[in-house]
């Protein structure tokens, strides 16, 4: 049973279905749906996705220019040898879900309401009252993960990120702005095929702070949406209940890149289920690296930003 039909959940489900494993995917959202995310696929992200799902195709905007700004002034203009692929998450996620269903995966448009463990099985109750008995439960249900709360009832949300959709600029460049006023976060612009995603997030984001940052950056006042991004893996790891992607707190601590870790942890979860090896063993190197990198975040930001 996989809860959450974003990239982590659907990729995990697809990998399992391709090996003939029966699985059910549940999500309370009606697809297609919008998702707070710049939508950037880095080279390592799309290479990993292609290696796992070589026949899966998707629409994207190719971007090879990155503008780095400090306190609103451009300090760096990078022209990259390898493209970044900017997708519309509404369409990208829906395409992955459709691919999962075409491969015989079951999907139910329902919320999870209860989790119980009994006799080596995990029993999941859905909003309709339907109960599903499963060998494994995979939580891929994002920052407000119901599965995560089962394992760690007092888990923190961490950083709030907000964004709006603005008019597409002519430069077709990713823009990142750093500032001493930001608490380990940044303002960003990710241009997809038809509009720019303008966003901001840090450890102390509020809707008021978001609006001020965007006004300072010359953005119009448009309808905004927000989502929390957890960034901690300090919860008890479980052999039968696995957290992946944002639900597991796997986004990068410095950049908040999430899609690569959604794909990677989906792969790790599928491997754990297919081989019977503990997920914590398969993903041990990733967890160790994230904890080590977390210690570098504050010093890195302090080095980049002037006092």
PDB file of C-alpha atoms in Angstrom:
ATOM      1  CA  UNK A   1       0.000   0.000   0.000  1.00  0.00           C
ATOM      2  CA  UNK A   2       1.403   3.380  -1.039  1.00  0.00           C
ATOM      3  CA  UNK A   3      -0.107   6.579   0.338  1.00  0.00           C
ATOM      4  CA  UNK A   4       0.547   9.639  -1.822  1.00  0.00           C
ATOM      5  CA  UNK A   5       0.429   9.776  -5.626  1.00  0.00           C
ATOM      6  CA  UNK A   6       3.183  12.303  -6.188  1.00  0.00           C
ATOM      7  CA  UNK A   7       6.446  11.367  -7.946  1.00  0.00           C
ATOM      8  CA  UNK A   8       7.805   9.344  -5.011  1.00  0.00           C
ATOM      9  CA  UNK A   9       4.678   7.232  -4.614  1.00  0.00           C
ATOM     10  CA  UNK A  10       3.982   6.659  -8.302  1.00  0.00           C
ATOM     11  CA  UNK A  11       7.600   5.815  -9.181  1.00  0.00           C
ATOM     12  CA  UNK A  12       7.725   3.342  -6.288  1.00  0.00           C
ATOM     13  CA  UNK A  13       4.454   1.822  -7.490  1.00  0.00           C
ATOM     14  CA  UNK A  14       5.664   1.629 -11.084  1.00  0.00           C
ATOM     15  CA  UNK A  15       8.878  -0.151 -10.087  1.00  0.00           C
ATOM     16  CA  UNK A  16       6.870  -2.669  -8.065  1.00  0.00           C
ATOM     17  CA  UNK A  17       4.297  -3.245 -10.809  1.00  0.00           C
ATOM     18  CA  UNK A  18       7.052  -3.883 -13.362  1.00  0.00           C
ATOM     19  CA  UNK A  19       8.172  -6.747 -11.105  1.00  0.00           C
ATOM     20  CA  UNK A  20       4.637  -8.097 -10.765  1.00  0.00           C
ATOM     21  CA  UNK A  21       4.016  -6.913  -7.194  1.00  0.00           C
ATOM     22  CA  UNK A  22       0.396  -6.175  -6.287  1.00  0.00           C
ATOM     23  CA  UNK A  23       0.127  -2.662  -4.910  1.00  0.00           C
ATOM     24  CA  UNK A  24      -2.512  -0.057  -4.232  1.00  0.00           C
ATOM     25  CA  UNK A  25      -1.898   3.690  -4.445  1.00  0.00           C
ATOM     26  CA  UNK A  26      -4.131   6.059  -2.477  1.00  0.00           C
ATOM     27  CA  UNK A  27      -4.352   9.848  -2.533  1.00  0.00           C
ATOM     28  CA  UNK A  28      -7.035  12.181  -1.247  1.00  0.00           C
ATOM     29  CA  UNK A  29      -6.399  14.711  -4.055  1.00  0.00           C
ATOM     30  CA  UNK A  30      -8.243  14.649  -7.356  1.00  0.00           C
ATOM     31  CA  UNK A  31      -5.697  14.486 -10.193  1.00  0.00           C
ATOM     32  CA  UNK A  32      -4.512  16.464 -12.031  1.00  0.00           C
ATOM     33  CA  UNK A  33      -3.721  18.823  -9.154  1.00  0.00           C
ATOM     34  CA  UNK A  34      -1.272  21.667  -8.542  1.00  0.00           C
ATOM     35  CA  UNK A  35       1.771  21.130  -6.321  1.00  0.00           C
ATOM     36  CA  UNK A  36       4.023  23.709  -4.695  1.00  0.00           C
ATOM     37  CA  UNK A  37       7.349  23.127  -6.437  1.00  0.00           C
ATOM     38  CA  UNK A  38       9.540  25.011  -8.875  1.00  0.00           C
ATOM     39  CA  UNK A  39       9.391  21.893 -11.014  1.00  0.00           C
ATOM     40  CA  UNK A  40      13.098  21.701 -11.752  1.00  0.00           C
ATOM     41  CA  UNK A  41      14.604  18.388 -12.800  1.00  0.00           C
ATOM     42  CA  UNK A  42      18.387  18.520 -12.428  1.00  0.00           C
ATOM     43  CA  UNK A  43      20.542  16.329 -14.709  1.00  0.00           C
ATOM     44  CA  UNK A  44      20.954  13.725 -11.980  1.00  0.00           C
ATOM     45  CA  UNK A  45      17.168  13.728 -11.486  1.00  0.00           C
ATOM     46  CA  UNK A  46      16.175  13.074 -15.075  1.00  0.00           C
ATOM     47  CA  UNK A  47      19.020  10.613 -15.611  1.00  0.00           C
ATOM     48  CA  UNK A  48      17.866   8.599 -12.593  1.00  0.00           C
ATOM     49  CA  UNK A  49      14.233   8.739 -13.737  1.00  0.00           C
ATOM     50  CA  UNK A  50      15.215   7.641 -17.247  1.00  0.00           C
ATOM     51  CA  UNK A  51      17.267   4.731 -15.917  1.00  0.00           C
ATOM     52  CA  UNK A  52      14.281   3.460 -13.919  1.00  0.00           C
ATOM     53  CA  UNK A  53      11.504   4.256 -16.423  1.00  0.00           C
ATOM     54  CA  UNK A  54      13.170   4.386 -19.865  1.00  0.00           C
ATOM     55  CA  UNK A  55       9.891   4.526 -21.812  1.00  0.00           C
ATOM     56  CA  UNK A  56       8.274   7.287 -19.746  1.00  0.00           C
ATOM     57  CA  UNK A  57       8.062  10.611 -21.593  1.00  0.00           C
ATOM     58  CA  UNK A  58       6.980  14.040 -20.334  1.00  0.00           C
ATOM     59  CA  UNK A  59       6.838  17.674 -21.437  1.00  0.00           C
ATOM     60  CA  UNK A  60       9.375  20.147 -20.083  1.00  0.00           C
ATOM     61  CA  UNK A  61      11.053  23.495 -20.728  1.00  0.00           C
ATOM     62  CA  UNK A  62      14.809  23.280 -21.287  1.00  0.00           C
ATOM     63  CA  UNK A  63      16.788  25.868 -19.295  1.00  0.00           C
ATOM     64  CA  UNK A  64      20.558  26.356 -19.472  1.00  0.00           C
ATOM     65  CA  UNK A  65      20.945  29.747 -17.771  1.00  0.00           C
ATOM     66  CA  UNK A  66      21.090  30.444 -14.021  1.00  0.00           C
ATOM     67  CA  UNK A  67      21.246  33.974 -12.588  1.00  0.00           C
ATOM     68  CA  UNK A  68      22.450  34.264  -9.000  1.00  0.00           C
ATOM     69  CA  UNK A  69      21.559  37.436  -7.139  1.00  0.00           C
ATOM     70  CA  UNK A  70      22.634  38.824  -3.778  1.00  0.00           C
ATOM     71  CA  UNK A  71      20.402  41.380  -2.064  1.00  0.00           C
ATOM     72  CA  UNK A  72      18.600  41.920  -5.373  1.00  0.00           C
ATOM     73  CA  UNK A  73      21.750  42.580  -7.412  1.00  0.00           C
ATOM     74  CA  UNK A  74      22.947  40.070  -9.990  1.00  0.00           C
ATOM     75  CA  UNK A  75      26.413  38.739  -9.140  1.00  0.00           C
ATOM     76  CA  UNK A  76      26.682  35.662 -11.350  1.00  0.00           C
ATOM     77  CA  UNK A  77      25.335  34.499 -14.716  1.00  0.00           C
ATOM     78  CA  UNK A  78      25.943  30.798 -15.353  1.00  0.00           C
ATOM     79  CA  UNK A  79      25.419  29.139 -18.723  1.00  0.00           C
ATOM     80  CA  UNK A  80      25.215  25.413 -18.051  1.00  0.00           C
ATOM     81  CA  UNK A  81      26.448  22.639 -20.316  1.00  0.00           C
ATOM     82  CA  UNK A  82      23.582  20.398 -19.231  1.00  0.00           C
ATOM     83  CA  UNK A  83      19.995  21.521 -19.302  1.00  0.00           C
ATOM     84  CA  UNK A  84      17.654  21.733 -16.354  1.00  0.00           C
ATOM     85  CA  UNK A  85      14.204  20.495 -17.262  1.00  0.00           C
ATOM     86  CA  UNK A  86      11.383  22.586 -15.839  1.00  0.00           C
ATOM     87  CA  UNK A  87       8.091  20.698 -15.677  1.00  0.00           C
ATOM     88  CA  UNK A  88       4.602  21.741 -14.718  1.00  0.00           C
ATOM     89  CA  UNK A  89       3.993  19.594 -11.674  1.00  0.00           C
ATOM     90  CA  UNK A  90       0.265  19.421 -12.368  1.00  0.00           C
ATOM     91  CA  UNK A  91       0.930  17.701 -15.706  1.00  0.00           C
ATOM     92  CA  UNK A  92       4.079  15.793 -14.728  1.00  0.00           C
ATOM     93  CA  UNK A  93       2.535  14.129 -11.671  1.00  0.00           C
ATOM     94  CA  UNK A  94      -0.629  13.266 -13.589  1.00  0.00           C
ATOM     95  CA  UNK A  95       1.435  11.652 -16.361  1.00  0.00           C
ATOM     96  CA  UNK A  96       3.287   9.498 -13.827  1.00  0.00           C
ATOM     97  CA  UNK A  97       0.017   8.423 -12.220  1.00  0.00           C
ATOM     98  CA  UNK A  98      -1.474   7.509 -15.600  1.00  0.00           C
ATOM     99  CA  UNK A  99       1.676   5.482 -16.394  1.00  0.00           C
ATOM    100  CA  UNK A 100       1.268   3.618 -13.098  1.00  0.00           C
ATOM    101  CA  UNK A 101      -2.366   2.809 -13.883  1.00  0.00           C
ATOM    102  CA  UNK A 102      -1.482   1.673 -17.435  1.00  0.00           C
ATOM    103  CA  UNK A 103       0.916  -0.810 -15.848  1.00  0.00           C
ATOM    104  CA  UNK A 104      -1.924  -2.395 -13.885  1.00  0.00           C
ATOM    105  CA  UNK A 105      -1.547  -0.453 -10.645  1.00  0.00           C
ATOM    106  CA  UNK A 106      -4.627   0.110  -8.491  1.00  0.00           C
ATOM    107  CA  UNK A 107      -5.461   3.715  -7.545  1.00  0.00           C
ATOM    108  CA  UNK A 108      -8.071   4.905  -5.056  1.00  0.00           C
ATOM    109  CA  UNK A 109      -9.014   8.549  -4.598  1.00  0.00           C
ATOM    110  CA  UNK A 110      -9.330   8.365  -0.811  1.00  0.00           C
ATOM    111  CA  UNK A 111      -7.651   9.700   2.290  1.00  0.00           C
ATOM    112  CA  UNK A 112      -5.968   7.516   4.887  1.00  0.00           C
ATOM    113  CA  UNK A 113      -7.643   7.706   8.307  1.00  0.00           C
ATOM    114  CA  UNK A 114      -6.008   5.033  10.455  1.00  0.00           C
ATOM    115  CA  UNK A 115      -3.009   2.706  10.674  1.00  0.00           C
ATOM    116  CA  UNK A 116      -2.756  -0.427  12.778  1.00  0.00           C
ATOM    117  CA  UNK A 117      -0.124  -3.164  13.058  1.00  0.00           C
ATOM    118  CA  UNK A 118      -1.192  -6.716  13.806  1.00  0.00           C
ATOM    119  CA  UNK A 119       0.439 -10.131  13.377  1.00  0.00           C
ATOM    120  CA  UNK A 120       3.235  -8.841  11.155  1.00  0.00           C
ATOM    121  CA  UNK A 121       0.813  -7.010   8.852  1.00  0.00           C
ATOM    122  CA  UNK A 122      -0.108  -3.354   8.458  1.00  0.00           C
ATOM    123  CA  UNK A 123      -3.842  -2.587   8.380  1.00  0.00           C
ATOM    124  CA  UNK A 124      -4.820   0.647   6.687  1.00  0.00           C
ATOM    125  CA  UNK A 125      -8.270   2.213   7.009  1.00  0.00           C
ATOM    126  CA  UNK A 126      -9.452   4.585   4.288  1.00  0.00           C
ATOM    127  CA  UNK A 127     -12.010   7.381   4.641  1.00  0.00           C
ATOM    128  CA  UNK A 128     -14.758   5.202   3.161  1.00  0.00           C
ATOM    129  CA  UNK A 129     -14.197   2.689   5.972  1.00  0.00           C
ATOM    130  CA  UNK A 130     -12.502   0.221   3.660  1.00  0.00           C
ATOM    131  CA  UNK A 131      -9.635  -1.647   5.301  1.00  0.00           C
ATOM    132  CA  UNK A 132      -6.588  -2.896   3.437  1.00  0.00           C
ATOM    133  CA  UNK A 133      -4.250  -5.507   4.910  1.00  0.00           C
ATOM    134  CA  UNK A 134      -0.751  -5.151   3.497  1.00  0.00           C
ATOM    135  CA  UNK A 135       2.757  -6.471   3.907  1.00  0.00           C
ATOM    136  CA  UNK A 136       4.258  -2.996   3.500  1.00  0.00           C
ATOM    137  CA  UNK A 137       2.956   0.545   3.907  1.00  0.00           C
ATOM    138  CA  UNK A 138       4.863   3.240   2.020  1.00  0.00           C
ATOM    139  CA  UNK A 139       4.267   6.829   3.113  1.00  0.00           C
ATOM    140  CA  UNK A 140       4.786   9.151   0.153  1.00  0.00           C
ATOM    141  CA  UNK A 141       2.177  11.662   1.288  1.00  0.00           C
ATOM    142  CA  UNK A 142       4.306  14.788   1.584  1.00  0.00           C
ATOM    143  CA  UNK A 143       5.070  17.187   4.397  1.00  0.00           C
ATOM    144  CA  UNK A 144       1.807  16.597   6.272  1.00  0.00           C
ATOM    145  CA  UNK A 145       2.252  12.842   6.023  1.00  0.00           C
ATOM    146  CA  UNK A 146      -0.305  10.829   7.960  1.00  0.00           C
ATOM    147  CA  UNK A 147       2.096   7.895   7.858  1.00  0.00           C
ATOM    148  CA  UNK A 148       4.924  10.015   9.283  1.00  0.00           C
ATOM    149  CA  UNK A 149       2.691  11.179  12.133  1.00  0.00           C
ATOM    150  CA  UNK A 150       2.004   7.545  12.976  1.00  0.00           C
ATOM    151  CA  UNK A 151       5.733   6.903  13.369  1.00  0.00           C
ATOM    152  CA  UNK A 152       6.580  10.297  14.887  1.00  0.00           C
ATOM    153  CA  UNK A 153       3.468  12.000  16.333  1.00  0.00           C
ATOM    154  CA  UNK A 154       5.331  15.200  17.252  1.00  0.00           C
ATOM    155  CA  UNK A 155       7.297  15.640  14.033  1.00  0.00           C
ATOM    156  CA  UNK A 156       7.914  19.278  13.049  1.00  0.00           C
ATOM    157  CA  UNK A 157       6.816  20.761   9.711  1.00  0.00           C
ATOM    158  CA  UNK A 158      10.081  22.667   9.172  1.00  0.00           C
ATOM    159  CA  UNK A 159      10.164  25.244   6.363  1.00  0.00           C
ATOM    160  CA  UNK A 160       7.167  26.920   4.713  1.00  0.00           C
ATOM    161  CA  UNK A 161       7.585  27.641   1.009  1.00  0.00           C
ATOM    162  CA  UNK A 162       5.151  29.713  -1.042  1.00  0.00           C
ATOM    163  CA  UNK A 163       4.838  30.535  -4.722  1.00  0.00           C
ATOM    164  CA  UNK A 164       2.697  32.136  -7.384  1.00  0.00           C
ATOM    165  CA  UNK A 165       2.465  31.831 -11.162  1.00  0.00           C
ATOM    166  CA  UNK A 166       3.575  34.969 -13.028  1.00  0.00           C
ATOM    167  CA  UNK A 167       3.980  36.027 -16.644  1.00  0.00           C
ATOM    168  CA  UNK A 168       6.757  34.161 -18.459  1.00  0.00           C
ATOM    169  CA  UNK A 169       9.840  36.345 -18.876  1.00  0.00           C
ATOM    170  CA  UNK A 170      11.806  36.537 -22.113  1.00  0.00           C
ATOM    171  CA  UNK A 171      15.138  35.442 -20.586  1.00  0.00           C
ATOM    172  CA  UNK A 172      14.111  31.814 -19.904  1.00  0.00           C
ATOM    173  CA  UNK A 173      16.546  31.734 -16.964  1.00  0.00           C
ATOM    174  CA  UNK A 174      16.342  30.355 -13.443  1.00  0.00           C
ATOM    175  CA  UNK A 175      16.808  33.176 -10.929  1.00  0.00           C
ATOM    176  CA  UNK A 176      18.007  32.671  -7.351  1.00  0.00           C
ATOM    177  CA  UNK A 177      18.277  35.573  -4.884  1.00  0.00           C
ATOM    178  CA  UNK A 178      20.074  35.274  -1.534  1.00  0.00           C
ATOM    179  CA  UNK A 179      19.827  37.758   1.313  1.00  0.00           C
ATOM    180  CA  UNK A 180      20.892  38.278   4.916  1.00  0.00           C
ATOM    181  CA  UNK A 181      17.192  38.783   5.600  1.00  0.00           C
ATOM    182  CA  UNK A 182      16.467  35.160   4.696  1.00  0.00           C
ATOM    183  CA  UNK A 183      16.753  32.402   7.288  1.00  0.00           C
ATOM    184  CA  UNK A 184      18.492  29.651   5.255  1.00  0.00           C
ATOM    185  CA  UNK A 185      16.258  30.130   2.244  1.00  0.00           C
ATOM    186  CA  UNK A 186      16.000  32.036  -1.028  1.00  0.00           C
ATOM    187  CA  UNK A 187      13.745  33.708  -3.599  1.00  0.00           C
ATOM    188  CA  UNK A 188      13.480  31.866  -6.924  1.00  0.00           C
ATOM    189  CA  UNK A 189      12.044  31.993 -10.426  1.00  0.00           C
ATOM    190  CA  UNK A 190      11.613  28.786 -12.434  1.00  0.00           C
ATOM    191  CA  UNK A 191      10.346  29.320 -16.006  1.00  0.00           C
ATOM    192  CA  UNK A 192       8.283  26.526 -17.473  1.00  0.00           C
ATOM    193  CA  UNK A 193       6.775  26.456 -20.945  1.00  0.00           C
ATOM    194  CA  UNK A 194       4.023  29.023 -20.412  1.00  0.00           C
ATOM    195  CA  UNK A 195       4.593  30.919 -17.129  1.00  0.00           C
ATOM    196  CA  UNK A 196       7.172  31.655 -14.427  1.00  0.00           C
ATOM    197  CA  UNK A 197       6.948  30.093 -10.977  1.00  0.00           C
ATOM    198  CA  UNK A 198       7.912  32.852  -8.531  1.00  0.00           C
ATOM    199  CA  UNK A 199       8.562  31.609  -5.015  1.00  0.00           C
ATOM    200  CA  UNK A 200      10.252  32.058  -1.678  1.00  0.00           C
ATOM    201  CA  UNK A 201      10.898  29.993   1.401  1.00  0.00           C
ATOM    202  CA  UNK A 202      13.071  29.858   4.494  1.00  0.00           C
ATOM    203  CA  UNK A 203      12.903  28.621   8.088  1.00  0.00           C
ATOM    204  CA  UNK A 204      10.770  31.573   9.222  1.00  0.00           C
ATOM    205  CA  UNK A 205       8.493  32.131   6.225  1.00  0.00           C
ATOM    206  CA  UNK A 206       5.056  33.612   6.808  1.00  0.00           C
ATOM    207  CA  UNK A 207       2.550  34.747   4.160  1.00  0.00           C
ATOM    208  CA  UNK A 208       3.442  38.341   5.083  1.00  0.00           C
ATOM    209  CA  UNK A 209       7.181  37.736   4.650  1.00  0.00           C
ATOM    210  CA  UNK A 210       6.560  35.966   1.342  1.00  0.00           C
ATOM    211  CA  UNK A 211       4.570  38.904   0.032  1.00  0.00           C
ATOM    212  CA  UNK A 212       7.202  41.437   1.120  1.00  0.00           C
ATOM    213  CA  UNK A 213      10.015  39.469  -0.550  1.00  0.00           C
ATOM    214  CA  UNK A 214       8.111  39.234  -3.830  1.00  0.00           C
ATOM    215  CA  UNK A 215       7.222  42.921  -3.758  1.00  0.00           C
ATOM    216  CA  UNK A 216      10.889  43.736  -3.142  1.00  0.00           C
ATOM    217  CA  UNK A 217      11.766  41.616  -6.171  1.00  0.00           C
ATOM    218  CA  UNK A 218       9.277  43.523  -8.327  1.00  0.00           C
ATOM    219  CA  UNK A 219       6.669  40.767  -8.612  1.00  0.00           C
ATOM    220  CA  UNK A 220       2.945  41.530  -8.922  1.00  0.00           C
ATOM    221  CA  UNK A 221       0.544  40.566  -6.147  1.00  0.00           C
ATOM    222  CA  UNK A 222      -1.010  37.337  -7.424  1.00  0.00           C
ATOM    223  CA  UNK A 223      -2.755  34.370  -5.839  1.00  0.00           C
ATOM    224  CA  UNK A 224      -0.210  32.384  -3.831  1.00  0.00           C
ATOM    225  CA  UNK A 225      -0.106  28.871  -2.430  1.00  0.00           C
ATOM    226  CA  UNK A 226       2.107  27.364   0.231  1.00  0.00           C
ATOM    227  CA  UNK A 227       3.397  24.037   1.483  1.00  0.00           C
ATOM    228  CA  UNK A 228       5.700  22.845   4.232  1.00  0.00           C
ATOM    229  CA  UNK A 229       8.901  21.001   3.395  1.00  0.00           C
ATOM    230  CA  UNK A 230      10.170  18.746   6.189  1.00  0.00           C
ATOM    231  CA  UNK A 231      13.892  18.293   6.381  1.00  0.00           C
ATOM    232  CA  UNK A 232      14.488  15.893   9.235  1.00  0.00           C
ATOM    233  CA  UNK A 233      14.920  12.128   9.196  1.00  0.00           C
ATOM    234  CA  UNK A 234      14.941  11.918  12.984  1.00  0.00           C
ATOM    235  CA  UNK A 235      12.122   9.400  13.336  1.00  0.00           C
ATOM    236  CA  UNK A 236      12.109   5.669  14.100  1.00  0.00           C
ATOM    237  CA  UNK A 237      12.800   3.602  10.989  1.00  0.00           C
ATOM    238  CA  UNK A 238      10.463   0.663  10.523  1.00  0.00           C
ATOM    239  CA  UNK A 239      10.852  -2.543   8.513  1.00  0.00           C
ATOM    240  CA  UNK A 240       7.234  -2.638   7.305  1.00  0.00           C
ATOM    241  CA  UNK A 241       6.375   1.079   7.238  1.00  0.00           C
ATOM    242  CA  UNK A 242       8.605   3.139   4.930  1.00  0.00           C
ATOM    243  CA  UNK A 243       8.729   6.904   4.412  1.00  0.00           C
ATOM    244  CA  UNK A 244      10.015   8.299   1.119  1.00  0.00           C
ATOM    245  CA  UNK A 245      10.358  11.692  -0.562  1.00  0.00           C
ATOM    246  CA  UNK A 246       9.110  14.715   1.369  1.00  0.00           C
ATOM    247  CA  UNK A 247       7.254  12.476   3.823  1.00  0.00           C
ATOM    248  CA  UNK A 248      10.590  11.061   4.905  1.00  0.00           C
ATOM    249  CA  UNK A 249      12.269  14.455   5.205  1.00  0.00           C
ATOM    250  CA  UNK A 250      14.660  13.713   2.350  1.00  0.00           C
ATOM    251  CA  UNK A 251      14.824  17.053   0.443  1.00  0.00           C
ATOM    252  CA  UNK A 252      18.288  18.627   0.265  1.00  0.00           C
ATOM    253  CA  UNK A 253      19.016  20.701   3.374  1.00  0.00           C
ATOM    254  CA  UNK A 254      20.643  23.560   1.455  1.00  0.00           C
ATOM    255  CA  UNK A 255      18.782  23.795  -1.863  1.00  0.00           C
ATOM    256  CA  UNK A 256      15.526  22.029  -0.864  1.00  0.00           C
ATOM    257  CA  UNK A 257      15.731  19.994  -4.069  1.00  0.00           C
ATOM    258  CA  UNK A 258      13.100  17.306  -3.668  1.00  0.00           C
ATOM    259  CA  UNK A 259      12.437  15.488  -6.935  1.00  0.00           C
ATOM    260  CA  UNK A 260      15.792  13.701  -7.088  1.00  0.00           C
ATOM    261  CA  UNK A 261      15.296  12.367  -3.569  1.00  0.00           C
ATOM    262  CA  UNK A 262      11.703  11.437  -4.365  1.00  0.00           C
ATOM    263  CA  UNK A 263      12.951   9.230  -7.223  1.00  0.00           C
ATOM    264  CA  UNK A 264      15.925   7.843  -5.273  1.00  0.00           C
ATOM    265  CA  UNK A 265      14.003   6.909  -2.130  1.00  0.00           C
ATOM    266  CA  UNK A 266      11.207   5.431  -4.264  1.00  0.00           C
ATOM    267  CA  UNK A 267      13.856   3.195  -5.813  1.00  0.00           C
ATOM    268  CA  UNK A 268      15.206   2.291  -2.364  1.00  0.00           C
ATOM    269  CA  UNK A 269      11.720   1.457  -1.057  1.00  0.00           C
ATOM    270  CA  UNK A 270      10.950  -0.759  -4.062  1.00  0.00           C
ATOM    271  CA  UNK A 271      14.275  -2.541  -3.596  1.00  0.00           C
ATOM    272  CA  UNK A 272      13.520  -3.120   0.093  1.00  0.00           C
ATOM    273  CA  UNK A 273      10.128  -4.618  -0.734  1.00  0.00           C
ATOM    274  CA  UNK A 274      11.413  -6.759  -3.608  1.00  0.00           C
ATOM    275  CA  UNK A 275      14.417  -8.140  -1.731  1.00  0.00           C
ATOM    276  CA  UNK A 276      13.111  -8.209   1.832  1.00  0.00           C
ATOM    277  CA  UNK A 277      16.081  -6.136   3.007  1.00  0.00           C
ATOM    278  CA  UNK A 278      15.385  -3.380   5.543  1.00  0.00           C
ATOM    279  CA  UNK A 279      14.838   0.050   3.988  1.00  0.00           C
ATOM    280  CA  UNK A 280      17.114   1.586   6.630  1.00  0.00           C
ATOM    281  CA  UNK A 281      19.946  -0.642   5.410  1.00  0.00           C
ATOM    282  CA  UNK A 282      19.469   0.216   1.730  1.00  0.00           C
ATOM    283  CA  UNK A 283      19.194   3.947   2.365  1.00  0.00           C
ATOM    284  CA  UNK A 284      21.818   4.105   5.123  1.00  0.00           C
ATOM    285  CA  UNK A 285      24.388   5.946   3.016  1.00  0.00           C
ATOM    286  CA  UNK A 286      21.824   8.573   2.019  1.00  0.00           C
ATOM    287  CA  UNK A 287      20.784   9.145   5.632  1.00  0.00           C
ATOM    288  CA  UNK A 288      24.397   9.451   6.788  1.00  0.00           C
ATOM    289  CA  UNK A 289      25.178  11.904   3.995  1.00  0.00           C
ATOM    290  CA  UNK A 290      22.133  14.051   4.777  1.00  0.00           C
ATOM    291  CA  UNK A 291      23.010  14.259   8.463  1.00  0.00           C
ATOM    292  CA  UNK A 292      26.598  15.186   7.617  1.00  0.00           C
ATOM    293  CA  UNK A 293      25.520  17.788   5.067  1.00  0.00           C
ATOM    294  CA  UNK A 294      23.069  19.295   7.543  1.00  0.00           C
ATOM    295  CA  UNK A 295      26.007  20.313   9.714  1.00  0.00           C
ATOM    296  CA  UNK A 296      27.472  22.281   6.794  1.00  0.00           C
ATOM    297  CA  UNK A 297      24.377  24.341   5.977  1.00  0.00           C
ATOM    298  CA  UNK A 298      24.837  27.179   8.464  1.00  0.00           C
ATOM    299  CA  UNK A 299      28.555  27.579   7.753  1.00  0.00           C
ATOM    300  CA  UNK A 300      27.952  27.497   3.980  1.00  0.00           C
ATOM    301  CA  UNK A 301      25.297  30.236   4.144  1.00  0.00           C
ATOM    302  CA  UNK A 302      27.490  32.297   6.449  1.00  0.00           C
ATOM    303  CA  UNK A 303      30.354  32.032   3.935  1.00  0.00           C
ATOM    304  CA  UNK A 304      28.209  33.064   0.951  1.00  0.00           C
ATOM    305  CA  UNK A 305      26.460  35.989   2.616  1.00  0.00           C
ATOM    306  CA  UNK A 306      28.337  39.049   3.916  1.00  0.00           C
ATOM    307  CA  UNK A 307      27.848  39.912   7.576  1.00  0.00           C
TER     308      UNK A 307
END
